[in-house]
Amino acid sequence: DTAVSQTPKYLVTQMGNDKSIKCEQNLGHDTMYWYKQDSKKFLKIMFSYNNKELIINETVPNRFSPKSPDKAHLNLHINSLELGDSAVYFCASSQDLGTTIYFGPGTRLTVL
Amino acid sequence: AQSVTQLGSHVSVSEGALVLLRCNYSSSVPPYLFWYVQYPNQGLQLLLKYTTGATLVKGINGFEAEFKKSETSFHLTKPSAHMSDAAEYFCAVTTHEGGGNKLTFGTGTQLKVEL
């Protein structure tokens, strides 16, 4: 009965490759997010979607492209991976503003 | 714009001692405040949150926090630390500004519990 799930949990790849991370939530929430946690554990929002519509885009390089096929899914595609993209990426969801944001287990991306 | 400052990137306490993790926020509008905990190699779990109403908020695992508007603070406390409390703790804020639910995190506090 996992609330927010992500795949894969670990992703190791070479510079220049393209990769995707998938996210699904079974909470019936309208809003989904991608957060990035860097090596110093700092967490920063990247994107937010509400009912499949992009509502927050935090100056993320356009190599990162989120896609929401329906409100239960928010995938993250990354083109031309760079060393600096190495981080843990968390998917999350919430119902409304001010309500709890539920986080997935994270995907640890390592770019070699 | 909203921001969060967590004082002390590392806090060490003895088992059974009081835990106090400090969080100050900045917001031009009424904030919603959260504390999350992250255990090693895991996602974030909500400890507690303040939205409106009672300023003393109780959460899971015996933690509580008090919203003090005059001090722009939302410090996290637990009367008696347990070894299992060792983790990274994040304070976070969101507001109605600009639409969307944009959670802004502090830099985190690593809690160490010693015997």
PDB file of C-alpha atoms in Angstrom:
ATOM      1  CA  ASP A   1       0.000   0.000   0.000  1.00  0.00           C
ATOM      2  CA  THR A   2       2.880   2.336  -0.871  1.00  0.00           C
ATOM      3  CA  ALA A   3       1.672   5.940  -1.070  1.00  0.00           C
ATOM      4  CA  VAL A   4       4.315   7.473  -3.347  1.00  0.00           C
ATOM      5  CA  SER A   5       6.574   5.117  -5.266  1.00  0.00           C
ATOM      6  CA  GLN A   6       9.525   5.790  -7.530  1.00  0.00           C
ATOM      7  CA  THR A   7      11.564   3.663  -9.878  1.00  0.00           C
ATOM      8  CA  PRO A   8      14.385   3.003 -10.050  1.00  0.00           C
ATOM      9  CA  LYS A   9      15.813   3.399  -6.551  1.00  0.00           C
ATOM     10  CA  TYR A  10      19.365   3.627  -7.870  1.00  0.00           C
ATOM     11  CA  LEU A  11      20.507   4.856 -11.254  1.00  0.00           C
ATOM     12  CA  VAL A  12      24.142   4.855 -12.367  1.00  0.00           C
ATOM     13  CA  THR A  13      24.922   6.191 -15.807  1.00  0.00           C
ATOM     14  CA  GLN A  14      27.525   7.892 -17.955  1.00  0.00           C
ATOM     15  CA  MET A  15      27.718  11.575 -18.800  1.00  0.00           C
ATOM     16  CA  GLY A  16      25.753  12.477 -21.883  1.00  0.00           C
ATOM     17  CA  ASN A  17      23.175   9.736 -21.488  1.00  0.00           C
ATOM     18  CA  ASP A  18      19.415  10.273 -21.237  1.00  0.00           C
ATOM     19  CA  LYS A  19      17.499   8.714 -18.363  1.00  0.00           C
ATOM     20  CA  SER A  20      14.018   8.716 -16.845  1.00  0.00           C
ATOM     21  CA  ILE A  21      12.655   8.335 -13.334  1.00  0.00           C
ATOM     22  CA  LYS A  22       9.069   7.246 -12.851  1.00  0.00           C
ATOM     23  CA  CYS A  23       6.745   8.240 -10.021  1.00  0.00           C
ATOM     24  CA  GLU A  24       3.279   7.124  -9.034  1.00  0.00           C
ATOM     25  CA  GLN A  25       1.024   8.057  -6.136  1.00  0.00           C
ATOM     26  CA  ASN A  26      -2.047   6.166  -5.000  1.00  0.00           C
ATOM     27  CA  LEU A  27      -3.298   8.808  -2.568  1.00  0.00           C
ATOM     28  CA  GLY A  28      -5.697  10.472  -4.982  1.00  0.00           C
ATOM     29  CA  HIS A  29      -3.800  13.755  -4.674  1.00  0.00           C
ATOM     30  CA  ASP A  30      -4.087  16.507  -7.257  1.00  0.00           C
ATOM     31  CA  THR A  31      -0.568  17.890  -6.941  1.00  0.00           C
ATOM     32  CA  MET A  32       2.758  16.176  -7.557  1.00  0.00           C
ATOM     33  CA  TYR A  33       6.330  17.413  -7.240  1.00  0.00           C
ATOM     34  CA  TRP A  34       9.953  16.700  -7.965  1.00  0.00           C
ATOM     35  CA  TYR A  35      12.543  17.711  -5.406  1.00  0.00           C
ATOM     36  CA  LYS A  36      16.322  17.424  -5.674  1.00  0.00           C
ATOM     37  CA  GLN A  37      18.563  16.684  -2.677  1.00  0.00           C
ATOM     38  CA  ASP A  38      22.212  17.480  -3.286  1.00  0.00           C
ATOM     39  CA  SER A  39      25.298  15.971  -1.683  1.00  0.00           C
ATOM     40  CA  LYS A  40      24.979  18.367   1.267  1.00  0.00           C
ATOM     41  CA  LYS A  41      21.419  17.129   1.802  1.00  0.00           C
ATOM     42  CA  PHE A  42      19.905  20.443   0.727  1.00  0.00           C
ATOM     43  CA  LEU A  43      16.394  19.942  -0.658  1.00  0.00           C
ATOM     44  CA  LYS A  44      15.013  22.153  -3.383  1.00  0.00           C
ATOM     45  CA  ILE A  45      11.828  21.996  -5.400  1.00  0.00           C
ATOM     46  CA  MET A  46      12.229  21.498  -9.129  1.00  0.00           C
ATOM     47  CA  PHE A  47       8.700  21.154 -10.488  1.00  0.00           C
ATOM     48  CA  SER A  48       5.109  20.995  -9.370  1.00  0.00           C
ATOM     49  CA  TYR A  49       2.114  19.727 -11.341  1.00  0.00           C
ATOM     50  CA  ASN A  50      -1.529  20.173 -10.427  1.00  0.00           C
ATOM     51  CA  ASN A  51      -3.990  17.977 -12.312  1.00  0.00           C
ATOM     52  CA  LYS A  52      -1.406  17.419 -15.054  1.00  0.00           C
ATOM     53  CA  GLU A  53      -0.712  21.148 -15.408  1.00  0.00           C
ATOM     54  CA  LEU A  54       2.734  22.580 -14.663  1.00  0.00           C
ATOM     55  CA  ILE A  55       2.449  25.208 -11.931  1.00  0.00           C
ATOM     56  CA  ILE A  56       5.975  25.496 -10.542  1.00  0.00           C
ATOM     57  CA  ASN A  57       9.178  25.395 -12.578  1.00  0.00           C
ATOM     58  CA  GLU A  58      12.134  26.475 -10.488  1.00  0.00           C
ATOM     59  CA  THR A  59      14.792  27.602 -12.972  1.00  0.00           C
ATOM     60  CA  VAL A  60      15.730  24.037 -13.754  1.00  0.00           C
ATOM     61  CA  PRO A  61      17.834  23.456 -16.904  1.00  0.00           C
ATOM     62  CA  ASN A  62      15.664  22.524 -19.841  1.00  0.00           C
ATOM     63  CA  ARG A  63      17.506  19.198 -19.999  1.00  0.00           C
ATOM     64  CA  PHE A  64      15.035  18.228 -17.280  1.00  0.00           C
ATOM     65  CA  SER A  65      11.538  17.609 -18.581  1.00  0.00           C
ATOM     66  CA  PRO A  66       8.712  16.436 -16.354  1.00  0.00           C
ATOM     67  CA  LYS A  67       5.767  14.637 -17.884  1.00  0.00           C
ATOM     68  CA  SER A  68       2.438  13.940 -16.235  1.00  0.00           C
ATOM     69  CA  PRO A  69       0.319  11.475 -18.230  1.00  0.00           C
ATOM     70  CA  ASP A  70      -2.376  11.590 -15.542  1.00  0.00           C
ATOM     71  CA  LYS A  71      -2.663  13.067 -12.092  1.00  0.00           C
ATOM     72  CA  ALA A  72      -1.353   9.910 -10.431  1.00  0.00           C
ATOM     73  CA  HIS A  73       1.913   9.893 -12.364  1.00  0.00           C
ATOM     74  CA  LEU A  74       4.751  12.372 -12.752  1.00  0.00           C
ATOM     75  CA  ASN A  75       7.841  11.198 -14.565  1.00  0.00           C
ATOM     76  CA  LEU A  76      11.149  13.018 -14.879  1.00  0.00           C
ATOM     77  CA  HIS A  77      13.231  12.751 -18.012  1.00  0.00           C
ATOM     78  CA  ILE A  78      16.781  14.045 -18.061  1.00  0.00           C
ATOM     79  CA  ASN A  79      18.718  14.594 -21.289  1.00  0.00           C
ATOM     80  CA  SER A  80      22.481  14.842 -21.714  1.00  0.00           C
ATOM     81  CA  LEU A  81      23.293  14.004 -18.116  1.00  0.00           C
ATOM     82  CA  GLU A  82      26.068  15.972 -16.428  1.00  0.00           C
ATOM     83  CA  LEU A  83      28.222  15.211 -13.386  1.00  0.00           C
ATOM     84  CA  GLY A  84      26.377  17.917 -11.445  1.00  0.00           C
ATOM     85  CA  ASP A  85      23.092  16.091 -11.898  1.00  0.00           C
ATOM     86  CA  SER A  86      24.238  13.481  -9.394  1.00  0.00           C
ATOM     87  CA  ALA A  87      21.811  13.749  -6.487  1.00  0.00           C
ATOM     88  CA  VAL A  88      18.827  12.099  -4.872  1.00  0.00           C
ATOM     89  CA  TYR A  89      15.569  12.943  -6.606  1.00  0.00           C
ATOM     90  CA  PHE A  90      12.371  12.767  -4.600  1.00  0.00           C
ATOM     91  CA  CYS A  91       8.888  12.609  -5.994  1.00  0.00           C
ATOM     92  CA  ALA A  92       6.106  13.867  -3.737  1.00  0.00           C
ATOM     93  CA  SER A  93       2.396  14.588  -3.706  1.00  0.00           C
ATOM     94  CA  SER A  94      -0.174  16.585  -1.759  1.00  0.00           C
ATOM     95  CA  GLN A  95      -3.858  17.370  -1.910  1.00  0.00           C
ATOM     96  CA  ASP A  96      -3.998  21.092  -1.236  1.00  0.00           C
ATOM     97  CA  LEU A  97      -1.842  24.016  -0.170  1.00  0.00           C
ATOM     98  CA  GLY A  98      -0.773  23.678   3.418  1.00  0.00           C
ATOM     99  CA  THR A  99      -1.574  20.001   3.559  1.00  0.00           C
ATOM    100  CA  THR A 100       1.034  17.370   4.089  1.00  0.00           C
ATOM    101  CA  ILE A 101       3.403  16.670   1.232  1.00  0.00           C
ATOM    102  CA  TYR A 102       4.147  12.955   1.058  1.00  0.00           C
ATOM    103  CA  PHE A 103       7.532  11.969  -0.269  1.00  0.00           C
ATOM    104  CA  GLY A 104       8.620   8.910  -2.168  1.00  0.00           C
ATOM    105  CA  PRO A 105      11.703   6.884  -1.165  1.00  0.00           C
ATOM    106  CA  GLY A 106      13.976   8.748  -3.583  1.00  0.00           C
ATOM    107  CA  THR A 107      16.085   7.829  -6.596  1.00  0.00           C
ATOM    108  CA  ARG A 108      19.826   8.118  -6.163  1.00  0.00           C
ATOM    109  CA  LEU A 109      21.278   9.206  -9.499  1.00  0.00           C
ATOM    110  CA  THR A 110      25.012   8.893 -10.014  1.00  0.00           C
ATOM    111  CA  VAL A 111      26.531  10.300 -13.190  1.00  0.00           C
ATOM    112  CA  LEU A 112      30.032   9.029 -13.962  1.00  0.00           C
TER     113      LEU A 112
ATOM    114  CA  ALA B   1       9.768  35.199  -0.568  1.00  0.00           C
ATOM    115  CA  GLN B   2       9.894  32.596   2.168  1.00  0.00           C
ATOM    116  CA  SER B   3      12.949  31.083   3.812  1.00  0.00           C
ATOM    117  CA  VAL B   4      13.947  28.848   6.695  1.00  0.00           C
ATOM    118  CA  THR B   5      17.036  28.902   8.882  1.00  0.00           C
ATOM    119  CA  GLN B   6      18.007  25.934  11.003  1.00  0.00           C
ATOM    120  CA  LEU B   7      20.589  26.789  13.636  1.00  0.00           C
ATOM    121  CA  GLY B   8      23.115  24.037  14.152  1.00  0.00           C
ATOM    122  CA  SER B   9      23.844  21.591  11.380  1.00  0.00           C
ATOM    123  CA  HIS B  10      24.793  18.976  13.990  1.00  0.00           C
ATOM    124  CA  VAL B  11      23.257  18.447  17.419  1.00  0.00           C
ATOM    125  CA  SER B  12      24.403  15.786  19.831  1.00  0.00           C
ATOM    126  CA  VAL B  13      22.450  14.728  22.941  1.00  0.00           C
ATOM    127  CA  SER B  14      22.627  11.919  25.440  1.00  0.00           C
ATOM    128  CA  GLU B  15      19.946   9.271  25.478  1.00  0.00           C
ATOM    129  CA  GLY B  16      17.170  10.453  27.777  1.00  0.00           C
ATOM    130  CA  ALA B  17      18.099  14.128  27.438  1.00  0.00           C
ATOM    131  CA  LEU B  18      15.970  16.906  26.000  1.00  0.00           C
ATOM    132  CA  VAL B  19      16.098  17.363  22.243  1.00  0.00           C
ATOM    133  CA  LEU B  20      15.855  20.929  20.931  1.00  0.00           C
ATOM    134  CA  LEU B  21      16.235  21.628  17.235  1.00  0.00           C
ATOM    135  CA  ARG B  22      15.919  25.264  16.227  1.00  0.00           C
ATOM    136  CA  CYS B  23      14.061  26.648  13.234  1.00  0.00           C
ATOM    137  CA  ASN B  24      13.372  30.248  12.285  1.00  0.00           C
ATOM    138  CA  TYR B  25      11.378  31.255   9.253  1.00  0.00           C
ATOM    139  CA  SER B  26      10.876  34.323   7.137  1.00  0.00           C
ATOM    140  CA  SER B  27       7.585  35.018   5.429  1.00  0.00           C
ATOM    141  CA  SER B  28       5.578  38.109   4.555  1.00  0.00           C
ATOM    142  CA  VAL B  29       2.302  36.202   4.835  1.00  0.00           C
ATOM    143  CA  PRO B  30       1.041  33.624   7.333  1.00  0.00           C
ATOM    144  CA  PRO B  31       3.154  30.492   6.968  1.00  0.00           C
ATOM    145  CA  TYR B  32       2.463  26.822   7.086  1.00  0.00           C
ATOM    146  CA  LEU B  33       5.340  25.126   8.908  1.00  0.00           C
ATOM    147  CA  PHE B  34       6.529  21.538   8.870  1.00  0.00           C
ATOM    148  CA  TRP B  35       9.161  19.292  10.407  1.00  0.00           C
ATOM    149  CA  TYR B  36      10.288  16.266   8.448  1.00  0.00           C
ATOM    150  CA  VAL B  37      12.692  13.501   9.485  1.00  0.00           C
ATOM    151  CA  GLN B  38      14.972  11.590   7.140  1.00  0.00           C
ATOM    152  CA  TYR B  39      16.601   8.352   8.215  1.00  0.00           C
ATOM    153  CA  PRO B  40      19.701   7.210   6.312  1.00  0.00           C
ATOM    154  CA  ASN B  41      18.987   6.281   2.698  1.00  0.00           C
ATOM    155  CA  GLN B  42      15.286   6.863   3.116  1.00  0.00           C
ATOM    156  CA  GLY B  43      12.691   9.412   2.082  1.00  0.00           C
ATOM    157  CA  LEU B  44      11.232  12.161   4.224  1.00  0.00           C
ATOM    158  CA  GLN B  45       8.598  11.448   6.833  1.00  0.00           C
ATOM    159  CA  LEU B  46       6.378  14.131   8.310  1.00  0.00           C
ATOM    160  CA  LEU B  47       6.837  14.608  12.066  1.00  0.00           C
ATOM    161  CA  LEU B  48       4.334  17.426  12.547  1.00  0.00           C
ATOM    162  CA  LYS B  49       2.916  20.543  10.977  1.00  0.00           C
ATOM    163  CA  TYR B  50       1.384  23.891  11.861  1.00  0.00           C
ATOM    164  CA  THR B  51      -1.240  25.450   9.628  1.00  0.00           C
ATOM    165  CA  THR B  52      -3.657  27.415  11.819  1.00  0.00           C
ATOM    166  CA  GLY B  53      -5.114  27.196  15.297  1.00  0.00           C
ATOM    167  CA  ALA B  54      -3.254  25.868  18.312  1.00  0.00           C
ATOM    168  CA  THR B  55       0.342  27.006  18.282  1.00  0.00           C
ATOM    169  CA  LEU B  56       1.678  23.982  20.166  1.00  0.00           C
ATOM    170  CA  VAL B  57       1.663  21.082  17.769  1.00  0.00           C
ATOM    171  CA  LYS B  58       2.223  17.468  18.723  1.00  0.00           C
ATOM    172  CA  GLY B  59       3.617  14.989  16.273  1.00  0.00           C
ATOM    173  CA  ILE B  60       4.733  11.418  16.005  1.00  0.00           C
ATOM    174  CA  ASN B  61       7.382   9.717  18.142  1.00  0.00           C
ATOM    175  CA  GLY B  62       6.878  12.158  21.048  1.00  0.00           C
ATOM    176  CA  PHE B  63       7.998  15.265  19.176  1.00  0.00           C
ATOM    177  CA  GLU B  64       6.292  18.626  19.450  1.00  0.00           C
ATOM    178  CA  ALA B  65       6.868  22.146  18.165  1.00  0.00           C
ATOM    179  CA  GLU B  66       5.555  25.570  19.073  1.00  0.00           C
ATOM    180  CA  PHE B  67       4.772  28.260  16.541  1.00  0.00           C
ATOM    181  CA  LYS B  68       5.865  31.644  17.906  1.00  0.00           C
ATOM    182  CA  LYS B  69       4.917  34.397  15.509  1.00  0.00           C
ATOM    183  CA  SER B  70       6.645  37.133  17.536  1.00  0.00           C
ATOM    184  CA  GLU B  71       9.923  35.217  17.324  1.00  0.00           C
ATOM    185  CA  THR B  72       9.305  33.775  13.827  1.00  0.00           C
ATOM    186  CA  SER B  73      10.286  30.417  15.253  1.00  0.00           C
ATOM    187  CA  PHE B  74       9.091  26.835  15.100  1.00  0.00           C
ATOM    188  CA  HIS B  75      11.532  24.906  17.287  1.00  0.00           C
ATOM    189  CA  LEU B  76      11.233  21.127  17.568  1.00  0.00           C
ATOM    190  CA  THR B  77      11.486  19.445  20.969  1.00  0.00           C
ATOM    191  CA  LYS B  78      11.295  16.031  22.549  1.00  0.00           C
ATOM    192  CA  PRO B  79      11.561  15.583  26.324  1.00  0.00           C
ATOM    193  CA  SER B  80      13.661  12.418  26.239  1.00  0.00           C
ATOM    194  CA  ALA B  81      15.871  11.354  23.345  1.00  0.00           C
ATOM    195  CA  HIS B  82      16.013   7.774  22.190  1.00  0.00           C
ATOM    196  CA  MET B  83      18.701   6.130  20.107  1.00  0.00           C
ATOM    197  CA  SER B  84      16.185   5.640  17.326  1.00  0.00           C
ATOM    198  CA  ASP B  85      15.785   9.443  17.021  1.00  0.00           C
ATOM    199  CA  ALA B  86      19.192   9.735  15.364  1.00  0.00           C
ATOM    200  CA  ALA B  87      18.441  11.117  11.909  1.00  0.00           C
ATOM    201  CA  GLU B  88      18.415  14.274   9.785  1.00  0.00           C
ATOM    202  CA  TYR B  89      15.662  16.745  10.599  1.00  0.00           C
ATOM    203  CA  PHE B  90      14.337  19.341   8.196  1.00  0.00           C
ATOM    204  CA  CYS B  91      12.192  22.357   8.931  1.00  0.00           C
ATOM    205  CA  ALA B  92      10.132  23.641   6.012  1.00  0.00           C
ATOM    206  CA  VAL B  93       7.725  26.459   5.180  1.00  0.00           C
ATOM    207  CA  THR B  94       5.100  27.083   2.554  1.00  0.00           C
ATOM    208  CA  THR B  95       2.652  29.925   1.988  1.00  0.00           C
ATOM    209  CA  HIS B  96      -0.128  31.037  -0.351  1.00  0.00           C
ATOM    210  CA  GLU B  97       2.232  33.412  -2.123  1.00  0.00           C
ATOM    211  CA  GLY B  98       2.543  32.935  -5.851  1.00  0.00           C
ATOM    212  CA  GLY B  99       0.153  30.036  -6.019  1.00  0.00           C
ATOM    213  CA  GLY B 100       1.191  26.438  -5.781  1.00  0.00           C
ATOM    214  CA  ASN B 101       2.424  24.540  -2.767  1.00  0.00           C
ATOM    215  CA  LYS B 102       6.147  25.314  -2.797  1.00  0.00           C
ATOM    216  CA  LEU B 103       7.812  23.813   0.242  1.00  0.00           C
ATOM    217  CA  THR B 104      11.041  25.622   1.123  1.00  0.00           C
ATOM    218  CA  PHE B 105      13.402  23.604   3.311  1.00  0.00           C
ATOM    219  CA  GLY B 106      16.060  24.547   5.800  1.00  0.00           C
ATOM    220  CA  THR B 107      19.522  23.061   5.464  1.00  0.00           C
ATOM    221  CA  GLY B 108      18.801  20.301   7.951  1.00  0.00           C
ATOM    222  CA  THR B 109      20.080  19.320  11.400  1.00  0.00           C
ATOM    223  CA  GLN B 110      21.800  16.003  11.970  1.00  0.00           C
ATOM    224  CA  LEU B 111      20.772  14.662  15.389  1.00  0.00           C
ATOM    225  CA  LYS B 112      23.158  12.284  17.103  1.00  0.00           C
ATOM    226  CA  VAL B 113      22.065  10.412  20.227  1.00  0.00           C
ATOM    227  CA  GLU B 114      24.772   9.043  22.473  1.00  0.00           C
ATOM    228  CA  LEU B 115      24.604   6.480  25.237  1.00  0.00           C
TER     229      LEU B 115
END
